[in-house]
mmCIF file of C-alpha atoms in Angstrom:
data_model
loop_
_atom_site.group_PDB
_atom_site.id
_atom_site.type_symbol
_atom_site.label_atom_id
_atom_site.label_comp_id
_atom_site.label_asym_id
_atom_site.label_seq_id
_atom_site.Cartn_x
_atom_site.Cartn_y
_atom_site.Cartn_z
ATOM 1 C CA MET V 1 0.000 0.000 0.000
ATOM 2 C CA GLY V 2 1.420 3.387 -0.961
ATOM 3 C CA ILE V 3 1.457 6.684 0.864
ATOM 4 C CA ASP V 4 -1.654 8.761 0.436
ATOM 5 C CA LEU V 5 0.055 12.027 -0.522
ATOM 6 C CA ILE V 6 -3.207 13.935 -0.835
ATOM 7 C CA ALA V 7 -4.134 13.051 2.743
ATOM 8 C CA GLY V 8 -0.828 14.487 3.911
ATOM 9 C CA GLY V 9 1.568 11.562 3.942
ATOM 10 C CA ARG V 10 5.252 12.608 3.905
ATOM 11 C CA ASN V 11 4.312 16.160 4.832
ATOM 12 C CA LYS V 12 6.173 16.659 8.072
ATOM 13 C CA LYS V 13 6.090 20.467 8.097
ATOM 14 C CA THR V 14 4.150 21.686 11.117
ATOM 15 C CA ALA V 15 5.139 25.364 11.134
ATOM 16 C CA ARG V 16 2.421 27.816 10.167
ATOM 17 C CA THR V 17 2.602 29.424 6.766
ATOM 18 C CA ALA V 18 -0.246 31.888 7.408
ATOM 19 C CA PRO V 19 -1.983 33.258 10.504
ATOM 20 C CA LYS V 20 -5.056 31.373 11.744
ATOM 21 C CA SER V 21 -6.690 34.638 12.723
ATOM 22 C CA ASP V 22 -9.240 36.293 10.458
ATOM 23 C CA ASN V 23 -8.087 39.761 11.506
ATOM 24 C CA VAL V 24 -7.888 41.779 8.271
ATOM 25 C CA TYR V 25 -5.242 44.148 9.666
ATOM 26 C CA LEU V 26 -3.013 41.229 10.602
ATOM 27 C CA LYS V 27 -3.468 39.798 7.118
ATOM 28 C CA LEU V 28 -2.405 43.131 5.600
ATOM 29 C CA LEU V 29 0.731 43.114 7.764
ATOM 30 C CA VAL V 30 1.480 39.577 6.588
ATOM 31 C CA LYS V 31 1.112 40.737 2.979
ATOM 32 C CA LEU V 32 3.500 43.641 3.622
ATOM 33 C CA TYR V 33 6.132 41.511 5.368
ATOM 34 C CA ARG V 34 5.897 38.748 2.748
ATOM 35 C CA PHE V 35 6.821 41.437 0.215
ATOM 36 C CA LEU V 36 9.712 42.684 2.383
ATOM 37 C CA VAL V 37 11.023 39.131 2.896
ATOM 38 C CA ARG V 38 10.994 38.629 -0.874
ATOM 39 C CA ARG V 39 12.522 41.963 -1.800
ATOM 40 C CA THR V 40 15.102 42.418 0.982
ATOM 41 C CA ASP V 41 17.651 39.872 2.141
ATOM 42 C CA SER V 42 17.076 40.880 5.756
ATOM 43 C CA ASN V 43 16.769 38.138 8.351
ATOM 44 C CA PHE V 44 14.843 40.530 10.584
ATOM 45 C CA ASN V 45 11.835 40.582 8.237
ATOM 46 C CA GLN V 46 11.770 36.778 8.074
ATOM 47 C CA VAL V 47 11.597 36.548 11.863
ATOM 48 C CA VAL V 48 8.862 39.212 12.077
ATOM 49 C CA LEU V 49 6.811 37.389 9.430
ATOM 50 C CA LYS V 50 7.205 34.067 11.233
ATOM 51 C CA ARG V 51 6.078 35.656 14.499
ATOM 52 C CA LEU V 52 3.045 37.274 12.858
ATOM 53 C CA PHE V 53 1.798 33.730 12.156
ATOM 54 C CA MET V 54 2.169 32.600 15.772
ATOM 55 C CA SER V 55 -0.608 31.721 18.182
ATOM 56 C CA LYS V 56 -1.310 33.966 21.155
ATOM 57 C CA THR V 57 0.478 31.565 23.524
ATOM 58 C CA ASN V 58 3.625 32.010 21.453
ATOM 59 C CA ARG V 59 3.281 35.803 21.501
ATOM 60 C CA PRO V 60 3.461 36.510 25.234
ATOM 61 C CA PRO V 61 3.116 40.149 26.348
ATOM 62 C CA LEU V 62 6.043 42.199 27.608
ATOM 63 C CA SER V 63 5.739 44.710 30.441
ATOM 64 C CA LEU V 64 7.064 48.263 30.286
ATOM 65 C CA SER V 65 9.584 47.556 33.051
ATOM 66 C CA LYS V 66 11.122 44.597 31.180
ATOM 67 C CA LEU V 67 11.091 46.649 27.979
ATOM 68 C CA ALA V 68 12.968 49.489 29.688
ATOM 69 C CA ARG V 69 15.495 47.033 31.134
ATOM 70 C CA PHE V 70 16.156 45.434 27.742
ATOM 71 C CA MET V 71 16.519 48.826 26.063
ATOM 72 C CA ALA V 72 18.932 50.303 28.597
ATOM 73 C CA GLY V 73 21.878 51.748 26.669
ATOM 74 C CA LYS V 74 20.082 51.349 23.324
ATOM 75 C CA GLU V 75 18.025 54.554 23.460
ATOM 76 C CA ASP V 76 18.727 55.416 19.797
ATOM 77 C CA LYS V 77 17.243 52.116 18.572
ATOM 78 C CA ILE V 78 13.652 50.983 18.078
ATOM 79 C CA ALA V 79 12.284 48.167 20.234
ATOM 80 C CA VAL V 80 10.285 45.738 18.065
ATOM 81 C CA LEU V 81 7.853 43.314 19.630
ATOM 82 C CA VAL V 82 5.395 41.061 17.771
ATOM 83 C CA ALA V 83 3.090 41.049 20.791
ATOM 84 C CA THR V 84 1.394 43.345 23.286
ATOM 85 C CA VAL V 85 3.158 45.911 25.461
ATOM 86 C CA THR V 86 1.547 46.092 28.904
ATOM 87 C CA ASP V 87 1.852 48.662 31.670
ATOM 88 C CA ASP V 88 3.709 47.986 34.927
ATOM 89 C CA ALA V 89 2.377 49.993 37.865
ATOM 90 C CA ARG V 90 5.481 49.109 39.932
ATOM 91 C CA MET V 91 7.609 51.241 37.636
ATOM 92 C CA PHE V 92 7.575 54.940 38.474
ATOM 93 C CA GLU V 93 9.688 56.517 35.743
ATOM 94 C CA VAL V 94 9.360 55.410 32.125
ATOM 95 C CA PRO V 95 12.387 56.278 29.960
ATOM 96 C CA LYS V 96 11.996 57.776 26.493
ATOM 97 C CA LEU V 97 11.471 54.795 24.168
ATOM 98 C CA ARG V 98 10.556 54.203 20.552
ATOM 99 C CA VAL V 99 8.526 51.007 20.477
ATOM 100 C CA CYS V 100 6.883 49.098 17.646
ATOM 101 C CA ALA V 101 4.352 46.451 18.701
ATOM 102 C CA LEU V 102 1.170 44.737 17.541
ATOM 103 C CA ARG V 103 -0.798 46.211 20.448
ATOM 104 C CA PHE V 104 -0.334 48.537 23.412
ATOM 105 C CA THR V 105 -2.586 48.618 26.450
ATOM 106 C CA GLU V 106 -4.108 52.079 26.947
ATOM 107 C CA THR V 107 -2.032 52.881 30.026
ATOM 108 C CA ALA V 108 1.210 51.609 28.474
ATOM 109 C CA ARG V 109 0.686 53.750 25.377
ATOM 110 C CA ALA V 110 -0.143 56.806 27.484
ATOM 111 C CA ARG V 111 2.983 56.383 29.633
ATOM 112 C CA ILE V 112 5.331 55.895 26.658
ATOM 113 C CA VAL V 113 3.944 58.990 24.906
ATOM 114 C CA LYS V 114 4.029 61.056 28.129
ATOM 115 C CA ALA V 115 7.731 60.217 28.564
ATOM 116 C CA GLY V 116 8.392 61.677 25.098
ATOM 117 C CA GLY V 117 8.588 58.292 23.425
ATOM 118 C CA GLU V 118 6.747 56.951 20.400
ATOM 119 C CA CYS V 119 4.447 53.990 19.744
ATOM 120 C CA LEU V 120 4.824 52.694 16.196
ATOM 121 C CA THR V 121 2.819 50.191 14.189
ATOM 122 C CA PHE V 122 4.451 47.631 11.905
ATOM 123 C CA ASP V 123 3.445 49.457 8.701
ATOM 124 C CA GLN V 124 5.160 52.605 10.024
ATOM 125 C CA LEU V 125 8.226 50.530 10.909
ATOM 126 C CA ALA V 126 8.300 49.014 7.401
ATOM 127 C CA LEU V 127 8.442 52.487 5.886
ATOM 128 C CA GLU V 128 11.074 53.760 8.302
ATOM 129 C CA ARG V 129 13.287 50.682 8.660
ATOM 130 C CA PRO V 130 12.517 48.254 5.811
ATOM 131 C CA THR V 131 15.521 46.061 6.666
ATOM 132 C CA GLY V 132 15.238 46.280 10.439
ATOM 133 C CA LYS V 133 18.455 48.290 10.813
ATOM 134 C CA ASP V 134 18.950 49.602 14.364
ATOM 135 C CA CYS V 135 15.960 47.647 15.644
ATOM 136 C CA VAL V 136 16.013 45.457 18.745
ATOM 137 C CA LEU V 137 13.727 42.446 18.334
ATOM 138 C CA LEU V 138 12.268 41.393 21.685
ATOM 139 C CA ARG V 139 10.027 38.640 23.055
ATOM 140 C CA GLY V 140 7.957 38.273 26.199
ATOM 141 C CA PRO V 141 8.463 35.524 28.799
ATOM 142 C CA LYS V 142 6.737 32.470 27.305
ATOM 143 C CA ASN V 143 6.897 30.321 30.431
ATOM 144 C CA SER V 144 5.273 32.846 32.749
ATOM 145 C CA ARG V 145 1.782 31.578 31.965
ATOM 146 C CA GLU V 146 -0.177 30.138 34.884
ATOM 147 C CA ALA V 147 -0.722 26.896 32.915
ATOM 148 C CA VAL V 148 3.043 26.233 32.683
ATOM 149 C CA LYS V 149 3.292 26.007 36.500
ATOM 150 C CA HIS V 150 1.193 22.836 36.337
ATOM 151 C CA PHE V 151 3.509 21.102 33.819
ATOM 152 C CA GLY V 152 6.220 18.650 34.873
ATOM 153 C CA PRO V 153 6.473 15.570 37.097
ATOM 154 C CA ALA V 154 3.286 14.899 39.063
ATOM 155 C CA PRO V 155 2.812 17.071 42.143
ATOM 156 C CA GLY V 156 3.549 14.929 45.184
ATOM 157 C CA VAL V 157 6.369 12.843 43.725
ATOM 158 C CA PRO V 158 9.803 13.509 45.281
ATOM 159 C CA HIS V 159 11.712 16.594 43.993
ATOM 160 C CA SER V 160 8.692 17.871 42.061
ATOM 161 C CA SER V 161 7.790 21.543 42.291
ATOM 162 C CA THR V 162 4.783 21.194 39.988
ATOM 163 C CA LYS V 163 1.717 23.118 41.117
ATOM 164 C CA PRO V 164 -1.294 20.879 41.811
ATOM 165 C CA TYR V 165 -4.744 21.675 40.446
ATOM 166 C CA VAL V 166 -6.667 22.456 43.643
ATOM 167 C CA ARG V 167 -9.771 24.571 44.176
ATOM 168 C CA ALA V 168 -8.387 26.231 47.312
ATOM 169 C CA LYS V 169 -5.092 26.613 49.178
ATOM 170 C CA GLY V 170 -6.546 25.689 52.586
ATOM 171 C CA ARG V 171 -5.353 23.116 55.124
ATOM 172 C CA LYS V 172 -7.754 20.459 53.835
ATOM 173 C CA PHE V 173 -6.528 20.592 50.225
ATOM 174 C CA GLU V 174 -3.471 18.454 49.402
ATOM 175 C CA LYS V 175 -1.731 19.463 52.612
ATOM 176 C CA ALA V 176 -1.722 16.167 54.561
ATOM 177 C CA ARG V 177 0.226 12.928 53.942
ATOM 178 C CA GLY V 178 3.428 13.574 52.026
ATOM 179 C CA ARG V 179 3.226 17.325 52.563
ATOM 180 C CA ARG V 180 3.861 17.559 56.335
ATOM 181 C CA LYS V 181 6.152 15.665 58.729
ATOM 182 C CA SER V 182 3.313 15.426 61.273
ATOM 183 C CA ARG V 183 1.097 13.549 58.777
ATOM 184 C CA GLY V 184 3.031 10.390 57.957
ATOM 185 C CA TYR V 185 5.994 11.728 55.987
ATOM 186 C CA LYS V 186 7.181 14.796 54.119
ATOM 187 C CA ALA V 187 8.226 14.165 50.501
#
């Protein structure tokens, strides 16, 4: 029996070649960056295009404080982020930054602009820096999701720091045998 090529035999490529979203603005950006990938030999545009295809889980947000930390000493460059920029209330002073991102939360945008910075969109970036020269490509922390804390060896086995799925953190919930010396043993 042969391989059914129509049904997808031999096709081992799993990477996305287009976004799953039906957002028309995202599709226009994809069109623009496909053109730039074809017409420039810049690696930067290839990475941006690949990230435009990604799912939301693979486009984690980045806070203003992390953004400022990553851009310290690179004030003349543009921070590029294929994700959302969020505000951080713990940060008092926002430095002057030029940031290009898919989205900004209202407060983050207001704070960047108030500090004398600029919030760019990807079509503006394409006009200004078609090859990505003097741009710093950033990513948010992918493993900071709540769901990731529950991954790993089962909670309760020795040397596991996996978070159990419990409805409350009280004394009666997964806090007895194996969790305390006074209740049998402590793992």
